[in-house]
mmCIF file with all atom_site columns, C-alpha atoms in Angstrom:
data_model
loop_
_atom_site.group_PDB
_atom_site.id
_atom_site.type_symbol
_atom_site.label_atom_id
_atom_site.label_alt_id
_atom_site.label_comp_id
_atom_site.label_asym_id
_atom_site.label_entity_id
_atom_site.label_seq_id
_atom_site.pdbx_PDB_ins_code
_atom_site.Cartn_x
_atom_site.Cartn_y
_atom_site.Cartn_z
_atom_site.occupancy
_atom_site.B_iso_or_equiv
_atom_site.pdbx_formal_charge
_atom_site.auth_seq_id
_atom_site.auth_comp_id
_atom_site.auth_asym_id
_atom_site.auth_atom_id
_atom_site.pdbx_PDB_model_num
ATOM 1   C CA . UNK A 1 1   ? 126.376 194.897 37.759 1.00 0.00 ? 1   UNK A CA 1
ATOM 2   C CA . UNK A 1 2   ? 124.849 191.848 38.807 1.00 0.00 ? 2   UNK A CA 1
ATOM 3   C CA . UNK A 1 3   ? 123.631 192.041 42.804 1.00 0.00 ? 3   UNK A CA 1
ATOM 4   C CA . UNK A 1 4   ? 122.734 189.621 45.882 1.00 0.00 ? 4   UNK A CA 1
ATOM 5   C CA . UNK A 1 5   ? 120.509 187.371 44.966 1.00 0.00 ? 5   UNK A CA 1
ATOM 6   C CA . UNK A 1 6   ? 118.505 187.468 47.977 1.00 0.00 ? 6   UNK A CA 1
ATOM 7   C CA . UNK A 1 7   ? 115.925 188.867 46.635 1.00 0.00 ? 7   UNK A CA 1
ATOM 8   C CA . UNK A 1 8   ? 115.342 186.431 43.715 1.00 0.00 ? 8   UNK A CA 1
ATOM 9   C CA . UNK A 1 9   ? 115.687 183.550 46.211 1.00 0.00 ? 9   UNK A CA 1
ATOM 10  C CA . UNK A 1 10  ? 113.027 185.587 48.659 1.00 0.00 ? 10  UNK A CA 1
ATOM 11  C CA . UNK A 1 11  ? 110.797 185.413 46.073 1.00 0.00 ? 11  UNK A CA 1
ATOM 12  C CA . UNK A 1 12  ? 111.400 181.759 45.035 1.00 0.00 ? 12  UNK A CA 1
ATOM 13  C CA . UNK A 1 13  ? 111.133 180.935 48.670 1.00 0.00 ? 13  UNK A CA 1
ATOM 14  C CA . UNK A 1 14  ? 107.359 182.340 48.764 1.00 0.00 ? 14  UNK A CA 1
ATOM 15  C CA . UNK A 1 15  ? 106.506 180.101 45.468 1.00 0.00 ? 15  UNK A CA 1
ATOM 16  C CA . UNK A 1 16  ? 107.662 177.294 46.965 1.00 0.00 ? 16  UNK A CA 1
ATOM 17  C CA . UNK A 1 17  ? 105.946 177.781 50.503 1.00 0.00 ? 17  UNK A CA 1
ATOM 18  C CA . UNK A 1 18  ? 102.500 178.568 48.661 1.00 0.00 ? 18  UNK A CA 1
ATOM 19  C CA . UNK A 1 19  ? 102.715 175.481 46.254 1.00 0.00 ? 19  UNK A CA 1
ATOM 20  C CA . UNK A 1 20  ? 103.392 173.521 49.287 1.00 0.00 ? 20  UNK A CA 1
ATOM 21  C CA . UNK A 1 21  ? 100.228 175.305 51.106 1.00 0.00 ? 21  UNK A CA 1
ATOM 22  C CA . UNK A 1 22  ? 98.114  174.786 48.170 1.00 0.00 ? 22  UNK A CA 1
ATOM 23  C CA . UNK A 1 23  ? 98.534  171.011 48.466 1.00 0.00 ? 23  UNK A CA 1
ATOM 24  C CA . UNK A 1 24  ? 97.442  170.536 52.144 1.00 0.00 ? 24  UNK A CA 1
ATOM 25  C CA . UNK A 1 25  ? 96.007  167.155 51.856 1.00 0.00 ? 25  UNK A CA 1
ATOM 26  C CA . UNK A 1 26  ? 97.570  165.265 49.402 1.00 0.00 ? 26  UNK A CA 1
ATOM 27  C CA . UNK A 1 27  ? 101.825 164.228 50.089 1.00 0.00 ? 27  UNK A CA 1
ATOM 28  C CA . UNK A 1 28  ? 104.546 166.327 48.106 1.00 0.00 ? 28  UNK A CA 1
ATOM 29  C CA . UNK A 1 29  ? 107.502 165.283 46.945 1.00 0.00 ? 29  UNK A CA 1
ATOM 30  C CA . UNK A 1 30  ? 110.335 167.396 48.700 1.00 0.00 ? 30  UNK A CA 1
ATOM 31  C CA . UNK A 1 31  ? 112.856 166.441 46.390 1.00 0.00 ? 31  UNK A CA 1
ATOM 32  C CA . UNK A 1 32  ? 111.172 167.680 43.200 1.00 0.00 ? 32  UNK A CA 1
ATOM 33  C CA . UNK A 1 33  ? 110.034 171.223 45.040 1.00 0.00 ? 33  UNK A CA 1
ATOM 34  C CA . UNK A 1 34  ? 113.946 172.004 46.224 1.00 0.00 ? 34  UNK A CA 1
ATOM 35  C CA . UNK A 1 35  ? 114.770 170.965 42.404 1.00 0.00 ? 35  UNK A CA 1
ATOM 36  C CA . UNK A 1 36  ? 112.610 173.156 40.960 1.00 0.00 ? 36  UNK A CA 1
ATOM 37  C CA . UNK A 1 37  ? 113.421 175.535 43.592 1.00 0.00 ? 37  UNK A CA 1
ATOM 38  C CA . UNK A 1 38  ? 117.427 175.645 42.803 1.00 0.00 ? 38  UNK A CA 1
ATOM 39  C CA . UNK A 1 39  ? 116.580 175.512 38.886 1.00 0.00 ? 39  UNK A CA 1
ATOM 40  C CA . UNK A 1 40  ? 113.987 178.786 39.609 1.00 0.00 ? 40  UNK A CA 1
ATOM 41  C CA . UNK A 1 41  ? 116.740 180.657 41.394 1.00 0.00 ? 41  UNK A CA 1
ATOM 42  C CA . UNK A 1 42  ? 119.432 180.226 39.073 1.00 0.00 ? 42  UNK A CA 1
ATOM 43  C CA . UNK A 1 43  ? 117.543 181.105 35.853 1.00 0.00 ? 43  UNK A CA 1
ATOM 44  C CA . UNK A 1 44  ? 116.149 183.899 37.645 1.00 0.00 ? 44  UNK A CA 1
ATOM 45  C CA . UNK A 1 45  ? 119.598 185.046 38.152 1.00 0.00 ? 45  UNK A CA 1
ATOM 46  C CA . UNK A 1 46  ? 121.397 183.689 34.791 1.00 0.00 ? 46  UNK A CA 1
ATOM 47  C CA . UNK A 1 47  ? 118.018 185.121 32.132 1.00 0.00 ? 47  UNK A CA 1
ATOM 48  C CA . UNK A 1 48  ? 115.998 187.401 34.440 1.00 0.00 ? 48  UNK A CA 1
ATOM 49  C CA . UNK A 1 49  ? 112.667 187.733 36.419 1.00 0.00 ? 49  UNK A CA 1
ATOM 50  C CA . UNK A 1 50  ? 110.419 187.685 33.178 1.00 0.00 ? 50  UNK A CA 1
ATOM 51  C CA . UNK A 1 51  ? 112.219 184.281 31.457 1.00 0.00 ? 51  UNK A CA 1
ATOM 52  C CA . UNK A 1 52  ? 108.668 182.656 30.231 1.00 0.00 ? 52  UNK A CA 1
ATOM 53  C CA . UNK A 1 53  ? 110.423 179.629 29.038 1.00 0.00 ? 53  UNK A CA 1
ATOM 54  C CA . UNK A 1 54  ? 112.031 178.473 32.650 1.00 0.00 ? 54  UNK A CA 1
ATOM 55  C CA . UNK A 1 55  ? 109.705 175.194 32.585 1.00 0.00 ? 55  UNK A CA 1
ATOM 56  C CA . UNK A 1 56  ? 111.095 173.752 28.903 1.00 0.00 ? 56  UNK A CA 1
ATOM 57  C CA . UNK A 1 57  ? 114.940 174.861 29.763 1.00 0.00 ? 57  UNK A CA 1
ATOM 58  C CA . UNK A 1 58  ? 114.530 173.341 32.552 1.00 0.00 ? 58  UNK A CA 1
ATOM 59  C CA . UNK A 1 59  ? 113.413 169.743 30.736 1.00 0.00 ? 59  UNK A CA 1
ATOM 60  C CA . UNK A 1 60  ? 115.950 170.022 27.993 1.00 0.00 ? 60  UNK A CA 1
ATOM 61  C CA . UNK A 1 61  ? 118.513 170.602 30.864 1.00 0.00 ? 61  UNK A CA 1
ATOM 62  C CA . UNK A 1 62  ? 117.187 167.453 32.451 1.00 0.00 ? 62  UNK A CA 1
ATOM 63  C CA . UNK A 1 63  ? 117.075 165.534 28.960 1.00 0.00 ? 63  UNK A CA 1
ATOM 64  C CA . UNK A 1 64  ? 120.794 166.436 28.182 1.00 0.00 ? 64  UNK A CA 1
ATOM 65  C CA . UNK A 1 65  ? 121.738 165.392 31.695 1.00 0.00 ? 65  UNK A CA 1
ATOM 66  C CA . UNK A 1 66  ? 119.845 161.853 31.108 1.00 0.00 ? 66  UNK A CA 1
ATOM 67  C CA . UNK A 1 67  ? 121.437 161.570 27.632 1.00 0.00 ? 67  UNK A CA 1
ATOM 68  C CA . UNK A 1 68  ? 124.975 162.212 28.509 1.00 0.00 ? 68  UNK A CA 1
ATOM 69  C CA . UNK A 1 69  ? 124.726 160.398 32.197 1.00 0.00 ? 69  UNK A CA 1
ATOM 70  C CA . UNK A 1 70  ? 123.079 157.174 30.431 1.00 0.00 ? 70  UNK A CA 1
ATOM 71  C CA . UNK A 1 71  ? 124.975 154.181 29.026 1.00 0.00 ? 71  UNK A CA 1
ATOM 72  C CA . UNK A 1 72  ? 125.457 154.000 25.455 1.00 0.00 ? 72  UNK A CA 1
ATOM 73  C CA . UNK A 1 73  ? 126.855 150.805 23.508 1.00 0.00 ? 73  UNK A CA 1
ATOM 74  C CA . UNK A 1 74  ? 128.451 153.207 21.033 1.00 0.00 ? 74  UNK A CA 1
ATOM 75  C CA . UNK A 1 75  ? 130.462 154.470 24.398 1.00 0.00 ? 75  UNK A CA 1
ATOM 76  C CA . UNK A 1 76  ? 132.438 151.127 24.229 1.00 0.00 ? 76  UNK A CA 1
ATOM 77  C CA . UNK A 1 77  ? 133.620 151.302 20.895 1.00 0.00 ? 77  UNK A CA 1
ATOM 78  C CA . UNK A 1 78  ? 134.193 155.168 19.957 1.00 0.00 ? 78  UNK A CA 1
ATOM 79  C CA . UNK A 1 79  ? 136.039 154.377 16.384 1.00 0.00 ? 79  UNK A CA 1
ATOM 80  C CA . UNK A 1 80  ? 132.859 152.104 14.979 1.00 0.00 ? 80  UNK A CA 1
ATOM 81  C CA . UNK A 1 81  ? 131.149 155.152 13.702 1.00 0.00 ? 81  UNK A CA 1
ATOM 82  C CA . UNK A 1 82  ? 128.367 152.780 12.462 1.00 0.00 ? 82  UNK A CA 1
ATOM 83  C CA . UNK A 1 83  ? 127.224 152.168 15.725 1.00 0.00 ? 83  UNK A CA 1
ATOM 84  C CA . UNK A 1 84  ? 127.019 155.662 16.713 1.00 0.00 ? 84  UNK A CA 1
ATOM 85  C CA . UNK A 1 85  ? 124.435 155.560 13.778 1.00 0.00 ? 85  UNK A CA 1
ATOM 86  C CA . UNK A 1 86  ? 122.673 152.701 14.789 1.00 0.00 ? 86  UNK A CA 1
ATOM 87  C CA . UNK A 1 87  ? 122.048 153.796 18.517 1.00 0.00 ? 87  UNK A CA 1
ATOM 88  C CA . UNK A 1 88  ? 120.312 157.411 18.246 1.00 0.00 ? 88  UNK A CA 1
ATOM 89  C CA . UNK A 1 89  ? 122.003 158.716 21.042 1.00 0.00 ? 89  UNK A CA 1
ATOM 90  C CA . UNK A 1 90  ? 124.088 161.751 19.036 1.00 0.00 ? 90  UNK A CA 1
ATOM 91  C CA . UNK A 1 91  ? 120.694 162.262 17.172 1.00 0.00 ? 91  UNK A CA 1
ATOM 92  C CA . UNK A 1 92  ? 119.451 162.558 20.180 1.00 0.00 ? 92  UNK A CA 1
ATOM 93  C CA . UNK A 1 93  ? 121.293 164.793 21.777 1.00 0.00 ? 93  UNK A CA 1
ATOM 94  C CA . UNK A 1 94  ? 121.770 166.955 18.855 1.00 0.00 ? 94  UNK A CA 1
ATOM 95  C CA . UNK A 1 95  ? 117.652 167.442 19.039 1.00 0.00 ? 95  UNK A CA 1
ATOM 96  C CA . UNK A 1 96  ? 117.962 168.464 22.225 1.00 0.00 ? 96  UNK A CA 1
ATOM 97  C CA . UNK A 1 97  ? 120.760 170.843 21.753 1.00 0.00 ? 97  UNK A CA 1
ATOM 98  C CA . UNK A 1 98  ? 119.298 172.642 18.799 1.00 0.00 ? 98  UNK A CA 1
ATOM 99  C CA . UNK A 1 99  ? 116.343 173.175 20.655 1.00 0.00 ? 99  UNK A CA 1
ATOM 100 C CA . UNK A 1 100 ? 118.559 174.306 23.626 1.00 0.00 ? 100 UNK A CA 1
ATOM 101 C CA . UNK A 1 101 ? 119.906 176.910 21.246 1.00 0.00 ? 101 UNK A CA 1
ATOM 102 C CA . UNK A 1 102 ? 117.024 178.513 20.186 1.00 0.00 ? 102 UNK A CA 1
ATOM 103 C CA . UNK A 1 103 ? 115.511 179.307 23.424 1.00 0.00 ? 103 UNK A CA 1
ATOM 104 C CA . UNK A 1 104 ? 119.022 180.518 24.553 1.00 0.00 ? 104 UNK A CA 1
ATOM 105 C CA . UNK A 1 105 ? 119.092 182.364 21.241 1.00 0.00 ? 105 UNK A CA 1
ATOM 106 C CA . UNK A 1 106 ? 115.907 183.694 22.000 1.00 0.00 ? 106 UNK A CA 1
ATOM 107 C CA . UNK A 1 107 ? 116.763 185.149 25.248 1.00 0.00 ? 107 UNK A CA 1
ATOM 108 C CA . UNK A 1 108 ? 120.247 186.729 24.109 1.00 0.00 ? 108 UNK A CA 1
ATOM 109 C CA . UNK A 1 109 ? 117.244 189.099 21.329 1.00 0.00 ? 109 UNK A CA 1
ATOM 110 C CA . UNK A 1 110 ? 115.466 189.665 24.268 1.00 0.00 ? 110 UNK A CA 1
ATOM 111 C CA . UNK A 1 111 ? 118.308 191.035 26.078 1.00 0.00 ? 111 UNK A CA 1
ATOM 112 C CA . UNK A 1 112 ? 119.906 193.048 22.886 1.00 0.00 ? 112 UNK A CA 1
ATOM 113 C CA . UNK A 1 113 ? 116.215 195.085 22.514 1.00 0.00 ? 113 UNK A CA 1
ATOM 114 C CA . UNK A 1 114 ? 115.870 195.359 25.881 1.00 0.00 ? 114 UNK A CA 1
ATOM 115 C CA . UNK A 1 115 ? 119.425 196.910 25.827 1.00 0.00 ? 115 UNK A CA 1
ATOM 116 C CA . UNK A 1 116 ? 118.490 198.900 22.674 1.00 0.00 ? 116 UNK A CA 1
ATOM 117 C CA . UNK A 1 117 ? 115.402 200.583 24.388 1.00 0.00 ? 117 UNK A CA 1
ATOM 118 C CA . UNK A 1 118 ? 117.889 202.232 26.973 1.00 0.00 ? 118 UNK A CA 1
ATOM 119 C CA . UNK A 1 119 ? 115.767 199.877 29.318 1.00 0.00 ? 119 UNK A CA 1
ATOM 120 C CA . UNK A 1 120 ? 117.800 198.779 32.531 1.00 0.00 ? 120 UNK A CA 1
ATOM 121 C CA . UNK A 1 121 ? 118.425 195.340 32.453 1.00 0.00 ? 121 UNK A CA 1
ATOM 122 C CA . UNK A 1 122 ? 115.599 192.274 33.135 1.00 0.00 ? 122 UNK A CA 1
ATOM 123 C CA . UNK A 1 123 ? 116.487 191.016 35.909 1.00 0.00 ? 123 UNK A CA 1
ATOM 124 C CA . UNK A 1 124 ? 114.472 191.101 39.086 1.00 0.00 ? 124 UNK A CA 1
ATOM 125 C CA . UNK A 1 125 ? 113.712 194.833 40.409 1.00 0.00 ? 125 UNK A CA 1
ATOM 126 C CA . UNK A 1 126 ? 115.957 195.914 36.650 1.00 0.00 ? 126 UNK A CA 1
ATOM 127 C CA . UNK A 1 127 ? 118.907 195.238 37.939 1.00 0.00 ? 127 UNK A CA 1
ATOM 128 C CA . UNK A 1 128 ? 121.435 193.353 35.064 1.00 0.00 ? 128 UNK A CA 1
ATOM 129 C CA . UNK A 1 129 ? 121.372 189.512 35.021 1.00 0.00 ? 129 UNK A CA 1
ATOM 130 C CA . UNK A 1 130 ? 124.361 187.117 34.377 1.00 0.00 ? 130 UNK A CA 1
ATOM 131 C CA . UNK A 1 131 ? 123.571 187.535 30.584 1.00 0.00 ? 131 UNK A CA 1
ATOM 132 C CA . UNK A 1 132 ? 123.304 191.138 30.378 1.00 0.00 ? 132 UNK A CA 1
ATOM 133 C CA . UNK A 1 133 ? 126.821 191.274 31.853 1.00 0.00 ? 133 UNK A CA 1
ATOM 134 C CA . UNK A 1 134 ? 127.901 188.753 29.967 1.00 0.00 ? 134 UNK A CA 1
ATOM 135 C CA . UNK A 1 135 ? 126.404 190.384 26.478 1.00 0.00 ? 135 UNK A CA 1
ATOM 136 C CA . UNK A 1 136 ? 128.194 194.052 27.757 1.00 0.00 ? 136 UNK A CA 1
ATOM 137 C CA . UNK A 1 137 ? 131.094 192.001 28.192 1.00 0.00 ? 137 UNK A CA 1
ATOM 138 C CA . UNK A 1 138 ? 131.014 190.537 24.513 1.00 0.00 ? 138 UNK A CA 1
ATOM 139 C CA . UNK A 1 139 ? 130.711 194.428 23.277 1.00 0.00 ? 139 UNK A CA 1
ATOM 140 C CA . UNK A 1 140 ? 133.798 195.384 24.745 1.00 0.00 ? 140 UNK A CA 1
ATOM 141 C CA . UNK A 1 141 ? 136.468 196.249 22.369 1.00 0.00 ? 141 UNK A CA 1
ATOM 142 C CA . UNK A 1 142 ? 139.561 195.962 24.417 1.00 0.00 ? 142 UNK A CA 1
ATOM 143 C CA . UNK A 1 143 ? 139.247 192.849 25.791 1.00 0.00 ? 143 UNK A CA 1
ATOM 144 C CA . UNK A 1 144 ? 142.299 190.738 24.593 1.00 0.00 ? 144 UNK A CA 1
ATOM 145 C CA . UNK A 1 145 ? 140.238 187.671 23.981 1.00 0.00 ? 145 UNK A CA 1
ATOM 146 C CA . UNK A 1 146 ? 136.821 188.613 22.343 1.00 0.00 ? 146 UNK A CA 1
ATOM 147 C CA . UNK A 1 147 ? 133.971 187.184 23.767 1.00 0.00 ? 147 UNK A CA 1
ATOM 148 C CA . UNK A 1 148 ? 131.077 185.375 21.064 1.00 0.00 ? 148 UNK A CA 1
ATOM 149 C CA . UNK A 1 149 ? 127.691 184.020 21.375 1.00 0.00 ? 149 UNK A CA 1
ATOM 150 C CA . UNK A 1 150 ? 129.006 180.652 22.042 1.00 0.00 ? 150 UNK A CA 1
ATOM 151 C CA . UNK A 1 151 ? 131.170 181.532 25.048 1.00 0.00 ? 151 UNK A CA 1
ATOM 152 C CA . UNK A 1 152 ? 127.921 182.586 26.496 1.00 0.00 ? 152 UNK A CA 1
ATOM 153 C CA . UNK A 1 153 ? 126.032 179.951 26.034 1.00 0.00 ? 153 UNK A CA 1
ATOM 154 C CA . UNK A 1 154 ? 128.499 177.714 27.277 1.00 0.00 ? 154 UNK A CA 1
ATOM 155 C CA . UNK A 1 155 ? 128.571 179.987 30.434 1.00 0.00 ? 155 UNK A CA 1
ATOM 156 C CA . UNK A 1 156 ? 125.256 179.809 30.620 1.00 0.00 ? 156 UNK A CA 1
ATOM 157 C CA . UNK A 1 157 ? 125.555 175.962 30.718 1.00 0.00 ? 157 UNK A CA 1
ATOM 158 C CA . UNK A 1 158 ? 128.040 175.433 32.883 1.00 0.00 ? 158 UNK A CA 1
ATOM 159 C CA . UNK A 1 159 ? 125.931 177.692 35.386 1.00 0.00 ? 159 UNK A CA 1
ATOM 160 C CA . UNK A 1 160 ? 122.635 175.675 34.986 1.00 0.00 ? 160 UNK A CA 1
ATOM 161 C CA . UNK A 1 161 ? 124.058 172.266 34.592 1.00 0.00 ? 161 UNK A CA 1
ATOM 162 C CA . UNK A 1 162 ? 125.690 171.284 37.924 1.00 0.00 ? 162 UNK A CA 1
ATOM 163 C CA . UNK A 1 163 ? 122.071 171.872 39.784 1.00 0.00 ? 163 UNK A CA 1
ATOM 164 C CA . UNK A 1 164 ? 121.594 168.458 37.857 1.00 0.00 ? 164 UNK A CA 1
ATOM 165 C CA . UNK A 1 165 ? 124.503 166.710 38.730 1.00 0.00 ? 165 UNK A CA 1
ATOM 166 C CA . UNK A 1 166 ? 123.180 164.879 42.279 1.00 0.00 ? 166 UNK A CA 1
ATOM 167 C CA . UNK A 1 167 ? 119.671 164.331 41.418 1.00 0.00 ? 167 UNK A CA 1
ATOM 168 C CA . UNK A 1 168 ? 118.095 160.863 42.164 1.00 0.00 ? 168 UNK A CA 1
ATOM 169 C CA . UNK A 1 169 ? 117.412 158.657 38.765 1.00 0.00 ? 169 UNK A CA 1
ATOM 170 C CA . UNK A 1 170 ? 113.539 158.853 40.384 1.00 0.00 ? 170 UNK A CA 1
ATOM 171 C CA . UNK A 1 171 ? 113.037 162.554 40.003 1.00 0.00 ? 171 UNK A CA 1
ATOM 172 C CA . UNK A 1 172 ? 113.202 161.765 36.549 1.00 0.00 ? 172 UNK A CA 1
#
């Protein structure tokens, strides 16, 4: 089962202390640190200790918050499919989503071997993250509704998104 976090949020704590320490002289941005800071926690917690793509998730997440927060002329006139076209936006977005999927696709493979190595799960001190529960979950058999891929990842969205939703435009 998935425990306290406390000790992924120890250890986030001490990153963020020493990148503050390492920049005596010159002024940091407190804003940005806590950001990265809440985003480091909860992918710690949602992929595990050893997730070595944190920094792009972490930009695409930003990218599809930008994208869907922003104004779009297309927004104004949903039936002129045209000038969804002409605007980029769903291009856009789809970009970003594919690329979205593959790392998330790329973590649920890590998770499966990991699994089929008998290895306890990845997240911090082996414990098992909010994907390895959710992946056990998806094996289950009996549950009345089954439980895919996508359910996960949308999950997995809904977890990492809202850590977005009060940033200031200038973090950006």
């Amino acid at each position: 089962m998935v425990k306290s976090f406390g000790g992924i949020t120890k250890d986030e704590i001490l990153s963020l202390v020493s990148s503050i320490c390492s920049t005596r002289s010159s002024p940091i941005n407190k804003t940005k640190n806590i950001f990265w800071f809440t985003n480091s926690v909860t992918c710690s917690a949602t992929f595990g200790k050893r997730f070595k793509d944190r920094d792009k998730l972490i930009k695409l997440l930003k990218d599809i918050f930008i994208l869907v927060s922003g104004f779009d002329v297309a927004d104004l006139f949903p039936s002129w499919k045209l000038l969804h076209k002409l605007s980029g936006a769903e291009s856009r977005l789809m970009n970003v989503y594919k690329k979205l999927d593959e790392i998330i696709e790329d973590i649920f493979k890590e998770h499966l071997e990991n699994k089929a190595t008998k290895n306890k799960g990845i997240g911090e001190f082996g414990d098992d993250d909010l994907v390895d529960v959710l992946l056990s979950l998806m094996e289950d058999a009996e549950l009345e509704c089954p439980i895919t891929n996508n359910h996960i990842k949308a999950v997995i969205l809904v977890s990492l998104l809202p850590s977005h939703d009060l940033l200031p435009p200038d973090l950006f």
